[in-house]
GROMACS .gro file of C-alpha atoms in nm:
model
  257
    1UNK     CA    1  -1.473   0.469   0.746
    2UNK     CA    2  -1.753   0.294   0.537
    3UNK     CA    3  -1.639   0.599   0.237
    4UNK     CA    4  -1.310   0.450   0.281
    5UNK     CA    5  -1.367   0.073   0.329
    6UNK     CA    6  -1.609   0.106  -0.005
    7UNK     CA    7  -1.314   0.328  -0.188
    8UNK     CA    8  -1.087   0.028  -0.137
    9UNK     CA    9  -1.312  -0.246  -0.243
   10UNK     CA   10  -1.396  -0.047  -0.561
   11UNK     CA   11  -1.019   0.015  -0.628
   12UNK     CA   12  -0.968  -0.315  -0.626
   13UNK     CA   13  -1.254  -0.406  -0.839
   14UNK     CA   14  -1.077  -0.181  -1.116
   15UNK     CA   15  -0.773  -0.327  -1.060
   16UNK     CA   16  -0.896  -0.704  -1.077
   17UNK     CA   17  -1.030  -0.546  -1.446
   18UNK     CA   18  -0.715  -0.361  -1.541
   19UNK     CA   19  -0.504  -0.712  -1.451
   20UNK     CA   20  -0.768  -0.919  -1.649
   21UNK     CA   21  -0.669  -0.725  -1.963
   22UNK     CA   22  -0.350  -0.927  -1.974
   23UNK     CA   23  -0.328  -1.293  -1.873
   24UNK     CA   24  -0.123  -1.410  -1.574
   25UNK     CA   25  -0.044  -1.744  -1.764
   26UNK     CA   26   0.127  -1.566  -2.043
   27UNK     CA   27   0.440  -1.435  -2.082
   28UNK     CA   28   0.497  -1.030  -2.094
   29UNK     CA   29   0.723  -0.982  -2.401
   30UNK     CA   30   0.769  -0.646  -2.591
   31UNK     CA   31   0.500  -0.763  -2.850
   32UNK     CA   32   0.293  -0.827  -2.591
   33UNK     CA   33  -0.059  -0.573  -2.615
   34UNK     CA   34  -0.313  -0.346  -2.442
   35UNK     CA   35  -0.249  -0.068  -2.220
   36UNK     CA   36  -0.195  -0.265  -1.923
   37UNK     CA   37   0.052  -0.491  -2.047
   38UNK     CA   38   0.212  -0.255  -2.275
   39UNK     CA   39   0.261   0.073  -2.069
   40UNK     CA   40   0.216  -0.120  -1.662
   41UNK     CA   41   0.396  -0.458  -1.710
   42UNK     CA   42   0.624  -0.457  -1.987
   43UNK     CA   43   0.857  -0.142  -1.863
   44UNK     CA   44   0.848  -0.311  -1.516
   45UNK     CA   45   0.964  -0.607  -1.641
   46UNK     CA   46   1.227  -0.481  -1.859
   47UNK     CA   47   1.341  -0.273  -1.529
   48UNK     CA   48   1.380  -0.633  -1.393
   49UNK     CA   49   1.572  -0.781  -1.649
   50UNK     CA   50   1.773  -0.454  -1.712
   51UNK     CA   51   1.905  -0.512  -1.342
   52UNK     CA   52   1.935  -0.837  -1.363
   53UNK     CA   53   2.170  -0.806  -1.679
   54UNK     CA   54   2.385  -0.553  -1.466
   55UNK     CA   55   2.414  -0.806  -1.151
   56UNK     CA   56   2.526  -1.078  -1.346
   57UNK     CA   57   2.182  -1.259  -1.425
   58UNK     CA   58   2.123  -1.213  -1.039
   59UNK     CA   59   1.722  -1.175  -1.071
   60UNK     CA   60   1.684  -1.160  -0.752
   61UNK     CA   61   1.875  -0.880  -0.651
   62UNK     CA   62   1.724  -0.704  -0.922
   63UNK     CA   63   1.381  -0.788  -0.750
   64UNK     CA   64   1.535  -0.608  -0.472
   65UNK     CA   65   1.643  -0.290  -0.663
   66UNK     CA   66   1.331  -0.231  -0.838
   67UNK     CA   67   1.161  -0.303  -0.536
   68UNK     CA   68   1.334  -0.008  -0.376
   69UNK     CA   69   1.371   0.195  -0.640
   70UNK     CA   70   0.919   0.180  -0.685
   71UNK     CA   71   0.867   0.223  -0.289
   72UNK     CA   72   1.187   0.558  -0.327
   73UNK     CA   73   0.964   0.657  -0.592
   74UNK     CA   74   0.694   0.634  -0.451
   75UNK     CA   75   0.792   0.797  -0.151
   76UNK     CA   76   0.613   1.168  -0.187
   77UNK     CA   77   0.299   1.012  -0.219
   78UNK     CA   78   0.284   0.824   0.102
   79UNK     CA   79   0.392   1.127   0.293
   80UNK     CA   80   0.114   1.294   0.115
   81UNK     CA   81  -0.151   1.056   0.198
   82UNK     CA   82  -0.023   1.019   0.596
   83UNK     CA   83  -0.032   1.394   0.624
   84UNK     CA   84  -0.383   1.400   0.473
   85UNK     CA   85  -0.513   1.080   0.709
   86UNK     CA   86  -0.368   1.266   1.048
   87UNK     CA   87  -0.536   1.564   0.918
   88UNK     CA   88  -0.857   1.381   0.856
   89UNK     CA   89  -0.780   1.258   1.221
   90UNK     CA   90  -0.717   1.598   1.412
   91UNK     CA   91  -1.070   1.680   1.274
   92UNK     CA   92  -1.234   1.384   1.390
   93UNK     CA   93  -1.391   1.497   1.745
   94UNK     CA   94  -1.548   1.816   1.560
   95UNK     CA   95  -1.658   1.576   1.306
   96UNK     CA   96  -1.843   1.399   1.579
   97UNK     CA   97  -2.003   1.685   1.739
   98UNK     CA   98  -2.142   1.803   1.430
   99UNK     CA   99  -2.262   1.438   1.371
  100UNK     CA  100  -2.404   1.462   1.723
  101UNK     CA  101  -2.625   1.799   1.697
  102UNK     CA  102  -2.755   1.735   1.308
  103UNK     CA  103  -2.882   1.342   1.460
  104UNK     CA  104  -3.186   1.351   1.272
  105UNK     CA  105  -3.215   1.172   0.916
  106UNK     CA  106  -3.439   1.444   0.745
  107UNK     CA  107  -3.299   1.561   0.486
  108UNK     CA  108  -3.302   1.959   0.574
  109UNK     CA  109  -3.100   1.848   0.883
  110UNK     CA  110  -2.848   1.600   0.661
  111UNK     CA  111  -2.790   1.904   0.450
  112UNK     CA  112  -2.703   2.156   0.662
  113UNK     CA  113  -2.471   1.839   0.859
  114UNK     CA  114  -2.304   1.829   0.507
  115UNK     CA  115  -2.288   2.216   0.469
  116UNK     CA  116  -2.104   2.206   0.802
  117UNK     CA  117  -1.895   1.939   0.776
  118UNK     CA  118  -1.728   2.102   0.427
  119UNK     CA  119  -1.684   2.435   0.599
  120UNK     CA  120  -1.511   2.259   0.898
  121UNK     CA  121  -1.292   2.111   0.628
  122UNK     CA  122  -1.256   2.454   0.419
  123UNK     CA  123  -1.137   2.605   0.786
  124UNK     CA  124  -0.892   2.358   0.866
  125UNK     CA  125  -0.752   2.341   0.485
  126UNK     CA  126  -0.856   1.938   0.480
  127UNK     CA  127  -0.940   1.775   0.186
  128UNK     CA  128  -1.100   1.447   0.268
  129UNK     CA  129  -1.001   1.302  -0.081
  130UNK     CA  130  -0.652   1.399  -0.078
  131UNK     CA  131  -0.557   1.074   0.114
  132UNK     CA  132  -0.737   0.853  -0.187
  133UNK     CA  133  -0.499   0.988  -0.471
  134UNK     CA  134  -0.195   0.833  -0.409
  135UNK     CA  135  -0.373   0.531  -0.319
  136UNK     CA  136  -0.477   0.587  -0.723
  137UNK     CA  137  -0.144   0.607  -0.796
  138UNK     CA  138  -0.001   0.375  -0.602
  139UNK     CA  139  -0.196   0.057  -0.678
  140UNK     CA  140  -0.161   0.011  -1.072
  141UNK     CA  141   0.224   0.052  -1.036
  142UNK     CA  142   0.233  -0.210  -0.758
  143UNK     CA  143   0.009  -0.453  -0.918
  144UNK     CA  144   0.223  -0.420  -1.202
  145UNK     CA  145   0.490  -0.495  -1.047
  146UNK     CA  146   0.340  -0.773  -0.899
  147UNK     CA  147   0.254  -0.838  -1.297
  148UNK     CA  148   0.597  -0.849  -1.412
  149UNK     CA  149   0.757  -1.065  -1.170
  150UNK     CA  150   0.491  -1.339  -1.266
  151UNK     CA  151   0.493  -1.347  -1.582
  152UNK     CA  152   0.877  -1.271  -1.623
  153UNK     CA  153   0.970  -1.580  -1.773
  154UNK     CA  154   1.341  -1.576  -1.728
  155UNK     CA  155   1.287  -1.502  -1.363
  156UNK     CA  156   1.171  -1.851  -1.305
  157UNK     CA  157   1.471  -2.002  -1.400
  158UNK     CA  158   1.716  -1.876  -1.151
  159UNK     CA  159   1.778  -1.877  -0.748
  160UNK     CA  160   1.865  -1.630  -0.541
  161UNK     CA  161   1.992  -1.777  -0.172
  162UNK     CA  162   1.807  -2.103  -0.063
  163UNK     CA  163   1.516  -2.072  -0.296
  164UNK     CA  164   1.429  -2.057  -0.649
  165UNK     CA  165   1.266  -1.764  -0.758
  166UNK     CA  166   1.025  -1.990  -0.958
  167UNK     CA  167   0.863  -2.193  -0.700
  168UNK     CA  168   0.764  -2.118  -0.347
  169UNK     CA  169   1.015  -2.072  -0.063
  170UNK     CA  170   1.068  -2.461   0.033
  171UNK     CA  171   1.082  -2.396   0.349
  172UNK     CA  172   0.825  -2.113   0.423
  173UNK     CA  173   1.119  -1.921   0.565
  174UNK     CA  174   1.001  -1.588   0.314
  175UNK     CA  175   0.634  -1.652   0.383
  176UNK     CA  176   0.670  -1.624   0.745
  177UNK     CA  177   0.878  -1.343   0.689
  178UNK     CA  178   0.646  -1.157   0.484
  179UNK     CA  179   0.358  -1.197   0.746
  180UNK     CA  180   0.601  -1.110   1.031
  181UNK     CA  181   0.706  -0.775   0.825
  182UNK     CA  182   0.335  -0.738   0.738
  183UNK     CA  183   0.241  -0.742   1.084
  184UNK     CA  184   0.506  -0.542   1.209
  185UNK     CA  185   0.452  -0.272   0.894
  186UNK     CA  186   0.073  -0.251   1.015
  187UNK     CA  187   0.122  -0.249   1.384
  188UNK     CA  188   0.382   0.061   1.351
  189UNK     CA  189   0.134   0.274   1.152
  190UNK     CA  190  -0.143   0.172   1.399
  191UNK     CA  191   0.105   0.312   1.665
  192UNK     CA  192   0.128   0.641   1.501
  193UNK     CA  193  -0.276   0.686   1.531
  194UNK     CA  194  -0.441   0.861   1.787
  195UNK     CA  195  -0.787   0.599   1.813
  196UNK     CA  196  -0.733   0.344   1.523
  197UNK     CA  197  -1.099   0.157   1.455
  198UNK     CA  198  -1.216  -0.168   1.517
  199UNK     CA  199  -1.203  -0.266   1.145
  200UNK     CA  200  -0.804  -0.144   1.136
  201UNK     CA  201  -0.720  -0.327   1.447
  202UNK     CA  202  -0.871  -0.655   1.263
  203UNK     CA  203  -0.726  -0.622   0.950
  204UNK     CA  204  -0.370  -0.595   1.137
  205UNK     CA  205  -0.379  -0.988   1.257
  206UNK     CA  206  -0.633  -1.057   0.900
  207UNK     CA  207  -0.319  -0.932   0.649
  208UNK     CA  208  -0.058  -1.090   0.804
  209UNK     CA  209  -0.249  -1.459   0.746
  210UNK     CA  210  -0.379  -1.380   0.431
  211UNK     CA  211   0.025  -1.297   0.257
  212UNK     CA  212   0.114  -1.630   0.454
  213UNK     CA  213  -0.119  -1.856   0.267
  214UNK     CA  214  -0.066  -1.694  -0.004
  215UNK     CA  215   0.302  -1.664   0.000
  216UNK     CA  216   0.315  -2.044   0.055
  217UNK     CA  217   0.155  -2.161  -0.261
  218UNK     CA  218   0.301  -1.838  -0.501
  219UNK     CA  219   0.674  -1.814  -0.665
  220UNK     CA  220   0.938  -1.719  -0.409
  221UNK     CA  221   1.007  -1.421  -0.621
  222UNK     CA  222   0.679  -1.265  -0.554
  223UNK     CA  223   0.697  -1.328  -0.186
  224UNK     CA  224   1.076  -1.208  -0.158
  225UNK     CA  225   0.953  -0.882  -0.319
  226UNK     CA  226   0.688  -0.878  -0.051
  227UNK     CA  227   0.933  -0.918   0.234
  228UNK     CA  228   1.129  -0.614   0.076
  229UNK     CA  229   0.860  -0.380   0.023
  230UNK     CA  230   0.744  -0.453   0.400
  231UNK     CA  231   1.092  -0.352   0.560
  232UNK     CA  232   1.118  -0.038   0.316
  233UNK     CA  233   0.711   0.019   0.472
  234UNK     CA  234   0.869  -0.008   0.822
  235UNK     CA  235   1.154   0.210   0.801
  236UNK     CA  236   0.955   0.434   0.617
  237UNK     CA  237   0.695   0.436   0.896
  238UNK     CA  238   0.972   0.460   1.152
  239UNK     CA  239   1.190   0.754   0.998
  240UNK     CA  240   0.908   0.962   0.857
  241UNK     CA  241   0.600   0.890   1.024
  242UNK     CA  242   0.734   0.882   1.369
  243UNK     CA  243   0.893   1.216   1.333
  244UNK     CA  244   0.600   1.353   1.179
  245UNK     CA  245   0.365   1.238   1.513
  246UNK     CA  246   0.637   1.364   1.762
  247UNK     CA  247   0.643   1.703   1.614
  248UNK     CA  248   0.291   1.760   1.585
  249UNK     CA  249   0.238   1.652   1.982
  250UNK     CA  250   0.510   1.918   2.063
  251UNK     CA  251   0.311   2.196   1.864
  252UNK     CA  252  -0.014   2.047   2.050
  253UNK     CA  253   0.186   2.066   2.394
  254UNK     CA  254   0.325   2.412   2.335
  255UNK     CA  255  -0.043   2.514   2.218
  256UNK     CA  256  -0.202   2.409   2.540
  257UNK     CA  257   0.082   2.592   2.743
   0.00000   0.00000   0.00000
């Protein structure tokens, strides 16, 4: 878990860098430079705007398309990465016992715990990094996203129901949504683990507080994209993941018959 926990913070260290190559005060254009802006932001944004021009200048249904149309896209590579985390999972108590009988530090004793440990993976076809590339995939599309929809200038001067896109949700109607989909979202894929860790079972009452607060003070725009990605994460979670866990405890059941 510490592998993973330091994966994430590192991921997000690069992505802090990759977003500082373009400013989040100035406007993506199509003269706008660097590889971030140029081959992340700019198509996303032009995605936007190309919907938008179809809807009738409706940016925020075009939110909601590209939304969907990223998350549909998308879509392979979280299947990939939950098949590779329940894998990782269904290993887990051998993991232990190995863990158990190699308990001292020396390193003779870590090697041969590391030997071990890849054969067990080698056996049971599990690659323990297969569940961190779509993660490295995933994250510079959807922080580009997140990108374009700031610094989309034409975005900011429309509405889209009760709230304009430009400034946040007036009455905190989307934030709470977000953290109630968040929650939810989170809660669902805990459901779908066998022993989920302290540290997950945190972070699923930490996330939901943290996209309040900071849906409150960002662009409704940003948080209505949040609020759709969430209930495409849900039914996603529900229709694929679900299945997924209900088939593998009827192989386990017929196994132990």
């Amino acid at each position: 878990m510490r592998k993973k926990i330091g994966l994430m913070i590192a991921l997000f260290a690069l992505m802090a860098v990759l977003s500082g190559c373009g400013s989040m005060n100035e406007p993506i254009t199509k003269d706008s430079t660097g590889i971030w802006d140029t081959y992340f932001v700019y198509p996303l944004s032009w995605l936007i705007t190309y919907f938008a021009n179809l809807t009738g200048e409706n940016y925020g249904l075009a939110i909601i398309i590209v939304t969907l149309l990223i998350r549909t896209a998308l879509l392979p590579l979280m299947i990939q990465q939950t098949r590779s985390s329940k894998a990782m999972q269904a290993v887990q108590p051998e993991i232990q016992k190995l863990r158990e009988k190699y308990k001292s530090k020396d390193a003779n004793t870590q090697q041969k715990l590391q030997q071990e440990t890849m054969a067990l993976f080698q056996k049971n076809g599990v690659n323990p990094l297969a569940g961190c590339l779509p993660l490295l995939i995933q994250m510079p599309i959807l922080l580009g996203f997140y990108h374009a929809i700031m610094r989309t200038g034409e975005i900011a001067n429309h509405n889209f129901l009760w709230f304009d896109l430009g400034d946040p949700d007036p009455y905190y109607i989307l934030p709470l949504v977000a953290g109630l989909t968040t929650f939810l979202q989170q809660k669902i894929m805990m459901g779908g683990m066998d022993n989920p860790n302290p540290q997950m079972k945190m972070l699923l009452y930490i996330m939901p507080v943290m996209i309040v607060v900071f849906a409150i003070n960002f662009p409704a725009a940003l948080s209505l994209y949040w609020v759709i990605g969430n209930i495409f994460m849900i039914a996603q979670t529900y229709f694929i993941t679900t299945p997924m866990k209900k088939n593998e405890n009827q192989v386990d059941g017929g196994a132990k018959k």
